[in-house]
Coordinates of C-alpha atoms in Angstrom, one line a residue:
M1 CA 9.2 -21.6 21.8
G2 CA 9.3 -23.8 18.8
T3 CA 12.6 -24.7 17.3
G4 CA 11.4 -24.9 13.7
T5 CA 11.0 -27.8 11.4
Q6 CA 14.2 -29.7 10.8
V7 CA 16.1 -28.4 7.8
H8 CA 15.5 -30.7 4.8
P9 CA 18.5 -32.9 4.0
L10 CA 20.8 -31.9 1.2
R11 CA 19.0 -32.6 -2.0
K12 CA 20.0 -31.4 -5.5
T13 CA 17.8 -31.6 -8.5
Q14 CA 18.3 -30.4 -12.0
R15 CA 15.2 -29.8 -13.9
K16 CA 13.7 -27.7 -16.7
L17 CA 10.7 -25.8 -15.6
K18 CA 8.1 -25.3 -18.3
H19 CA 7.2 -21.6 -18.7
N20 CA 4.3 -20.7 -21.0
S21 CA 5.3 -17.0 -21.2
C22 CA 8.9 -17.6 -22.3
S23 CA 10.0 -19.5 -25.3
G24 CA 10.6 -23.1 -24.3
Y25 CA 11.9 -23.5 -20.8
F26 CA 13.9 -21.8 -18.2
Q27 CA 17.3 -23.0 -19.1
N28 CA 19.9 -24.2 -16.5
T29 CA 17.6 -23.8 -13.6
N30 CA 19.3 -25.3 -10.5
L31 CA 17.2 -26.0 -7.4
C32 CA 19.7 -26.7 -4.6
L33 CA 17.8 -27.6 -1.4
N34 CA 19.9 -27.5 1.7
G35 CA 17.7 -25.4 3.9
C36 CA 18.0 -22.8 1.2
L37 CA 16.5 -22.7 -2.3
T38 CA 19.0 -21.4 -4.8
V39 CA 17.4 -20.2 -8.0
N40 CA 19.6 -19.3 -11.0
I41 CA 17.4 -18.4 -14.0
L42 CA 19.8 -17.4 -16.7
S43 CA 17.1 -16.3 -19.1
L44 CA 15.9 -13.7 -16.6
S45 CA 19.3 -12.6 -15.3
S46 CA 19.4 -9.7 -12.9
A47 CA 22.1 -8.2 -15.2
T48 CA 19.2 -7.2 -17.5
T49 CA 17.7 -4.7 -15.0
G50 CA 20.5 -4.3 -12.4
N51 CA 19.3 -4.5 -8.8
L52 CA 16.0 -2.7 -8.5
T53 CA 15.6 -3.9 -4.9
M54 CA 17.7 -3.1 -1.9
T55 CA 17.9 -6.6 -0.6
P56 CA 18.2 -8.5 1.7
T57 CA 15.6 -6.6 3.7
P58 CA 16.1 -6.9 7.5
I59 CA 14.3 -9.2 9.8
T60 CA 13.6 -7.9 13.4
R61 CA 11.6 -8.8 16.4
W62 CA 8.1 -7.1 16.4
A63 CA 6.0 -6.3 19.5
L64 CA 2.8 -6.9 17.5
P65 CA 0.0 -5.2 19.4
G66 CA -2.3 -7.9 20.9
A67 CA 0.1 -10.8 20.4
P68 CA 0.3 -13.2 23.4
K69 CA 3.5 -13.5 25.2
D70 CA 3.9 -17.1 24.5
V71 CA 4.8 -16.5 20.8
E72 CA 7.8 -14.8 19.2
V73 CA 6.8 -12.5 16.3
Y74 CA 9.3 -11.3 13.8
I75 CA 8.8 -9.0 10.8
K76 CA 10.5 -8.9 7.4
R77 CA 10.8 -5.3 6.4
D78 CA 10.0 -5.4 2.7
D79 CA 8.9 -1.7 3.1
L80 CA 12.7 -1.1 2.9
T81 CA 13.2 -2.5 -0.6
G82 CA 13.7 1.1 -1.9
C83 CA 12.1 4.6 -1.8
S84 CA 9.7 5.0 -4.7
L85 CA 10.0 1.2 -5.1
T86 CA 9.1 0.4 -1.5
G87 CA 7.3 -2.9 -0.9
T88 CA 7.1 -6.4 -2.1
K89 CA 5.8 -5.6 -5.6
I90 CA 9.2 -4.7 -7.0
R91 CA 10.4 -8.3 -6.3
K92 CA 8.1 -9.5 -9.0
L93 CA 8.8 -6.6 -11.3
E94 CA 12.5 -7.4 -11.3
F95 CA 11.8 -10.6 -13.2
I96 CA 8.8 -9.3 -15.2
I97 CA 10.6 -6.3 -16.5
A98 CA 13.8 -8.3 -17.2
D99 CA 11.6 -10.6 -19.4
A100 CA 10.1 -7.6 -21.2
I101 CA 13.5 -6.1 -21.9
Q102 CA 14.9 -9.3 -23.3
K103 CA 11.9 -9.5 -25.6
G104 CA 12.6 -6.0 -26.9
C105 CA 9.6 -4.3 -25.2
K106 CA 9.7 -0.5 -24.7
H107 CA 6.3 -0.2 -23.0
I108 CA 4.9 -1.9 -19.9
I109 CA 1.1 -2.0 -19.6
T110 CA -0.5 -3.1 -16.3
C111 CA -3.5 -2.5 -14.1
G112 CA -4.8 -2.1 -10.6
T113 CA -6.9 0.1 -8.5
S114 CA -6.2 3.8 -8.0
E115 CA -4.4 2.8 -4.8
S116 CA -2.3 0.1 -6.4
N117 CA 1.2 -0.3 -5.0
H118 CA 2.0 -2.5 -7.9
C119 CA 1.2 0.2 -10.4
R120 CA 3.2 2.8 -8.5
A121 CA 6.2 0.4 -8.4
T122 CA 5.8 -0.3 -12.1
A123 CA 5.8 3.5 -12.9
A124 CA 9.0 4.1 -10.8
A125 CA 10.8 1.0 -12.2
C126 CA 10.0 2.0 -15.8
A127 CA 11.2 5.5 -15.2
E128 CA 14.5 4.2 -13.8
L129 CA 15.0 1.8 -16.7
G130 CA 13.9 4.1 -19.6
L131 CA 10.7 2.3 -20.4
K132 CA 7.2 3.9 -20.7
S133 CA 4.5 2.8 -18.3
H134 CA 0.8 2.7 -19.0
L135 CA -1.5 2.1 -16.0
F136 CA -5.2 1.1 -16.2
L137 CA -6.6 2.1 -12.8
E138 CA -10.1 1.1 -11.6
S139 CA -11.9 4.1 -10.2
Y140 CA -15.4 5.0 -9.0
L141 CA -15.0 8.4 -10.6
D142 CA -16.5 9.2 -14.0
D143 CA -14.8 12.6 -14.3
V144 CA -11.0 13.0 -14.5
S145 CA -11.2 16.5 -13.0
K146 CA -12.4 15.0 -9.8
V147 CA -9.2 12.9 -9.3
K148 CA -7.1 13.7 -6.3
Y149 CA -3.4 13.2 -7.0
D150 CA -2.1 12.0 -3.7
G151 CA -0.5 8.8 -2.4
N152 CA 0.4 6.3 -5.1
L153 CA -1.5 8.2 -7.8
F154 CA 0.8 11.2 -7.2
I155 CA 3.9 9.0 -7.6
N156 CA 2.5 7.5 -10.8
R157 CA 2.2 11.0 -12.4
L158 CA 5.5 12.1 -11.0
C159 CA 7.2 9.2 -12.7
G160 CA 5.6 10.0 -16.0
A161 CA 3.1 7.2 -16.3
N162 CA 0.2 7.3 -18.8
I163 CA -2.9 6.7 -16.7
Y164 CA -6.2 5.4 -18.0
L165 CA -9.2 5.3 -15.7
V166 CA -11.7 2.4 -16.1
P167 CA -15.0 1.9 -14.2
R168 CA -14.7 0.0 -10.9
P169 CA -15.2 -2.8 -10.3
R170 CA -14.5 -4.6 -13.6
G171 CA -13.0 -8.0 -14.3
Y172 CA -9.4 -8.3 -15.5
K173 CA -9.9 -11.0 -18.1
D174 CA -13.1 -9.9 -19.6
Y175 CA -12.9 -6.1 -19.4
I176 CA -9.5 -4.7 -18.6
K177 CA -7.1 -7.1 -20.4
P178 CA -8.8 -6.7 -23.8
R179 CA -8.4 -2.9 -23.5
M180 CA -4.8 -3.3 -22.5
Q181 CA -4.3 -5.3 -25.7
M182 CA -6.0 -2.6 -27.7
L183 CA -3.5 -0.1 -26.4
A184 CA -0.6 -2.3 -27.1
D185 CA -1.8 -2.8 -30.7
K186 CA -2.2 0.9 -31.1
I187 CA 1.3 1.6 -29.8
E188 CA 2.8 -0.9 -32.2
R189 CA 0.9 0.5 -35.2
E190 CA 1.9 4.0 -34.5
T191 CA 5.5 3.6 -33.2
G192 CA 6.6 0.0 -34.2
E193 CA 7.4 -0.6 -30.5
K194 CA 6.4 -3.7 -28.6
S195 CA 4.6 -3.7 -25.2
K196 CA 4.4 -6.2 -22.4
L197 CA 1.1 -6.8 -20.7
V198 CA 1.4 -7.4 -17.0
S199 CA -1.5 -8.9 -15.0
T200 CA -3.0 -7.4 -11.9
G201 CA -0.4 -7.1 -9.1
G202 CA 2.3 -8.7 -11.3
S203 CA 1.0 -12.0 -10.2
D204 CA 2.0 -14.3 -13.0
E205 CA 4.4 -17.2 -13.5
I206 CA 7.3 -14.9 -14.1
G207 CA 6.7 -12.6 -11.2
L208 CA 6.4 -15.8 -9.1
W209 CA 10.2 -16.1 -9.1
G210 CA 10.5 -12.9 -7.1
F211 CA 9.1 -14.7 -4.1
I212 CA 10.9 -17.9 -4.7
Q213 CA 14.0 -15.7 -4.5
C214 CA 12.6 -14.0 -1.4
F215 CA 12.2 -17.4 0.3
D216 CA 15.9 -18.1 -0.5
E217 CA 16.7 -14.7 1.1
I218 CA 14.8 -15.5 4.3
R219 CA 16.6 -18.9 4.7
R220 CA 20.0 -17.3 4.1
Q221 CA 19.3 -14.7 6.9
G222 CA 19.8 -17.6 9.4
I223 CA 16.8 -17.2 11.7
E224 CA 14.8 -20.4 12.2
F225 CA 11.0 -19.9 12.1
D226 CA 8.1 -22.3 12.5
D227 CA 5.5 -20.2 10.5
V228 CA 5.4 -17.6 7.8
V229 CA 2.4 -15.2 7.5
V230 CA 1.7 -13.2 4.4
T231 CA -0.9 -10.8 3.1
C232 CA -3.0 -12.1 0.1
A233 CA -4.5 -9.9 -2.5
T234 CA -3.7 -11.0 -6.1
G235 CA -2.0 -14.2 -5.0
G236 CA 1.5 -13.7 -6.3
T237 CA 3.3 -13.4 -2.9
V238 CA 1.6 -16.4 -1.3
A239 CA 2.1 -18.5 -4.4
G240 CA 5.8 -17.9 -4.7
L241 CA 6.5 -18.5 -1.0
T242 CA 4.3 -21.5 -0.8
I243 CA 5.9 -23.2 -3.8
A244 CA 9.4 -22.4 -2.6
N245 CA 8.6 -23.7 0.8
Y246 CA 7.3 -27.0 -0.7
L247 CA 10.4 -27.4 -2.9
A248 CA 12.6 -26.9 0.1
G249 CA 11.0 -29.6 2.1
Q250 CA 8.4 -27.4 4.0
P251 CA 10.6 -26.0 6.8
Y252 CA 7.7 -23.5 7.6
K253 CA 4.0 -23.7 8.0
C254 CA 2.5 -21.1 5.6
H255 CA -0.5 -18.9 6.4
G256 CA -2.2 -16.4 4.1
I257 CA -4.5 -13.6 5.4
L258 CA -6.8 -12.4 2.6
V259 CA -7.7 -8.8 2.1
C260 CA -9.8 -9.4 -1.0
A261 CA -10.9 -12.4 -3.2
D262 CA -11.5 -15.7 -1.4
S263 CA -9.6 -18.9 -0.5
K264 CA -10.8 -20.7 -3.6
F265 CA -9.3 -18.0 -5.8
M266 CA -6.0 -18.1 -3.9
H267 CA -5.6 -21.9 -4.0
N268 CA -6.5 -21.9 -7.7
E269 CA -3.7 -19.3 -8.4
I270 CA -1.2 -21.5 -6.6
N271 CA -2.3 -24.7 -8.2
E272 CA -2.1 -23.1 -11.7
N273 CA 1.4 -21.9 -11.0
M274 CA 2.5 -25.3 -9.7
Q275 CA 1.1 -26.9 -12.8
S276 CA 2.9 -24.4 -15.1
L277 CA 6.2 -25.3 -13.3
G278 CA 5.6 -29.0 -13.7
I279 CA 4.9 -29.7 -10.0
T280 CA 2.5 -32.5 -9.7
G281 CA 1.1 -34.8 -6.9
V282 CA 0.4 -32.0 -4.4
R283 CA -2.2 -29.3 -4.1
S284 CA -2.2 -25.8 -2.6
E285 CA -4.9 -26.8 -0.1
D286 CA -2.3 -29.1 1.6
L287 CA 0.5 -26.5 1.7
V288 CA -0.9 -23.2 3.0
T289 CA -3.8 -22.2 5.3
M290 CA -5.9 -19.3 4.1
Y291 CA -7.9 -17.0 6.4
E292 CA -10.6 -14.7 4.9
D293 CA -12.4 -13.3 8.0
Y294 CA -10.5 -10.0 8.1
K295 CA -11.2 -8.4 4.7
G296 CA -13.3 -5.6 6.1
P297 CA -16.5 -4.3 4.4
A298 CA -14.8 -4.1 0.9
Y299 CA -11.5 -3.7 -0.8
C300 CA -9.7 -0.6 0.5
E301 CA -12.6 -0.1 3.0
N302 CA -12.2 -0.7 6.8
Y303 CA -14.2 -1.2 9.9
P304 CA -13.3 1.4 12.6
Y305 CA -11.5 -1.2 14.7
Q306 CA -9.2 -2.0 11.8
L307 CA -8.3 1.7 11.4
E308 CA -7.8 1.9 15.2
Y309 CA -5.3 -1.0 14.9
I310 CA -3.3 0.9 12.3
V311 CA -3.0 3.9 14.6
R312 CA -2.1 1.7 17.6
T313 CA 0.5 -0.2 15.7
A314 CA 2.2 3.0 14.6
H315 CA 2.1 4.5 18.1
E316 CA 3.5 1.3 19.8
T317 CA 5.9 -0.1 17.2
G318 CA 6.6 2.6 14.5
I319 CA 5.4 0.2 11.8
L320 CA 3.2 2.0 9.3
L321 CA 0.4 -0.2 8.1
D322 CA -1.9 0.8 5.2
N323 CA -5.6 0.4 5.1
A324 CA -5.9 -1.7 2.0
Y325 CA -3.4 -4.5 2.7
T326 CA -1.1 -4.7 5.7
G327 CA -3.4 -3.1 8.2
K328 CA -6.1 -5.7 7.6
A329 CA -3.5 -8.5 7.5
A330 CA -1.7 -7.5 10.7
Y331 CA -5.0 -7.0 12.5
G332 CA -6.1 -10.5 11.3
F333 CA -2.8 -12.0 12.4
S334 CA -3.2 -10.5 15.9
Q335 CA -6.7 -12.0 16.2
L336 CA -5.5 -15.4 15.0
L337 CA -2.8 -15.4 17.7
Q338 CA -5.4 -14.7 20.3
N339 CA -8.2 -16.9 19.0
K340 CA -6.2 -19.9 17.9
P341 CA -3.7 -20.4 20.7
E342 CA -3.5 -24.2 19.9
V343 CA -2.1 -23.3 16.5
F344 CA 0.5 -20.8 17.4
K345 CA 1.5 -21.2 21.1
G346 CA 5.2 -21.4 21.7
R347 CA 6.1 -20.8 18.0
R348 CA 8.4 -18.4 16.3
I349 CA 6.5 -16.6 13.5
L350 CA 7.6 -14.4 10.6
F351 CA 5.2 -11.8 9.2
L352 CA 6.2 -10.6 5.7
Y353 CA 5.5 -6.9 5.8
S354 CA 4.8 -5.7 2.2
G355 CA 4.9 -1.9 2.9
G356 CA 2.2 0.7 2.8
L357 CA 3.7 4.1 3.7
I358 CA 2.8 5.8 0.4
S359 CA -0.8 4.6 0.6
L360 CA -1.1 6.3 4.0
Q361 CA -0.2 9.7 2.5
T362 CA -3.7 10.5 1.1
Q363 CA -6.3 13.0 2.2
A364 CA -8.8 10.2 2.5
M365 CA -6.7 8.3 5.0
A366 CA -6.0 11.5 7.0
E367 CA -9.7 12.2 7.3
A368 CA -10.4 8.6 8.3
L369 CA -7.7 8.5 11.0
L370 CA -8.1 12.0 12.5
P371 CA -11.1 11.2 14.6
L372 CA -9.4 8.2 16.2
E373 CA -7.8 8.5 19.6
S374 CA -4.2 9.4 19.2
K375 CA -1.3 10.1 21.6
S376 CA -0.2 12.8 19.2
T377 CA -1.2 16.4 19.7
I378 CA -0.6 19.6 17.7
M379 CA -0.8 23.2 19.1
M380 CA 0.9 26.5 19.0
F381 CA 3.6 26.7 21.7
P382 CA 2.4 29.2 24.4
E383 CA 4.6 32.1 25.5
K384 CA 4.4 30.8 29.1
L385 CA 4.1 27.3 30.4

């Protein structure tokens, strides 16, 4: 078993981190690197929103199906950040919504797919804080009457979100963002109220701080790891953790398992975030290893063996993986452990579990999983046994 990289010696740095989305700089930002990364961003104080997340989330051993016996696998249970706010997305939203409130915004406009965990967390957080949420959801449907309101989409409506369907797939910058701005302009003309536009997945240089804070949380929980593995979709999670790990002296080796996009996109996201924070002389390609062989046939689509792995993991460990994100990433992680023993043998590895329970609660997922072999049975109890 690996003992983990030696904790970086005590190093304190005071710096102003340039932030394009806020006026000027993050003031009084103190990076105290002594194995932990302490971040105090007074301009985005948690006092603005209170504590939306129930943190710290626990870290436990995980008997990951298919994992060799010569590695120790742990799981950080970010599915336990809250009920309607379950998952990692709320970590970003704590900072994003705090910024919006401080700027006087009454509306949050964001986007994702119809299965988006980020959009569901946005709707729930806005309901809790008295803001109005507007969600642009990519869909293959061209008729609203055909929409099935289950899973995350059901929660969105339950929390009072305004939902706008747009054709799928469409690009964020060229198609969706201009329409989000059109809506923001309309709201301001009619009500005088300001809106904040939030990018796909909340992956921007404000949301980034949610995972810098998450890194600090992991270090403070006191378990030494050699590696950290995360699911990669829009890039915000891997960017925050990779940057925090670098600033703390790289105690971990970082790995990102892609469920959409590609390695070039992910590295570009991280490099742009580092540039915006004034970090120079290093590139993402040197800080994190990306794996893109486990994305399945398409976003939110799966090969049968990926669905079988979701069922197996639930049966054997009680961890509920979803088909869009964590199911693909956990399956890919298990394959990496088997196929790259020279990389992981004898190491202690943390898998950041980003949630997925609500995404499982759809008719489409039920129909996909029903034909699979299951240890569960259902029957009427007979009068005689």
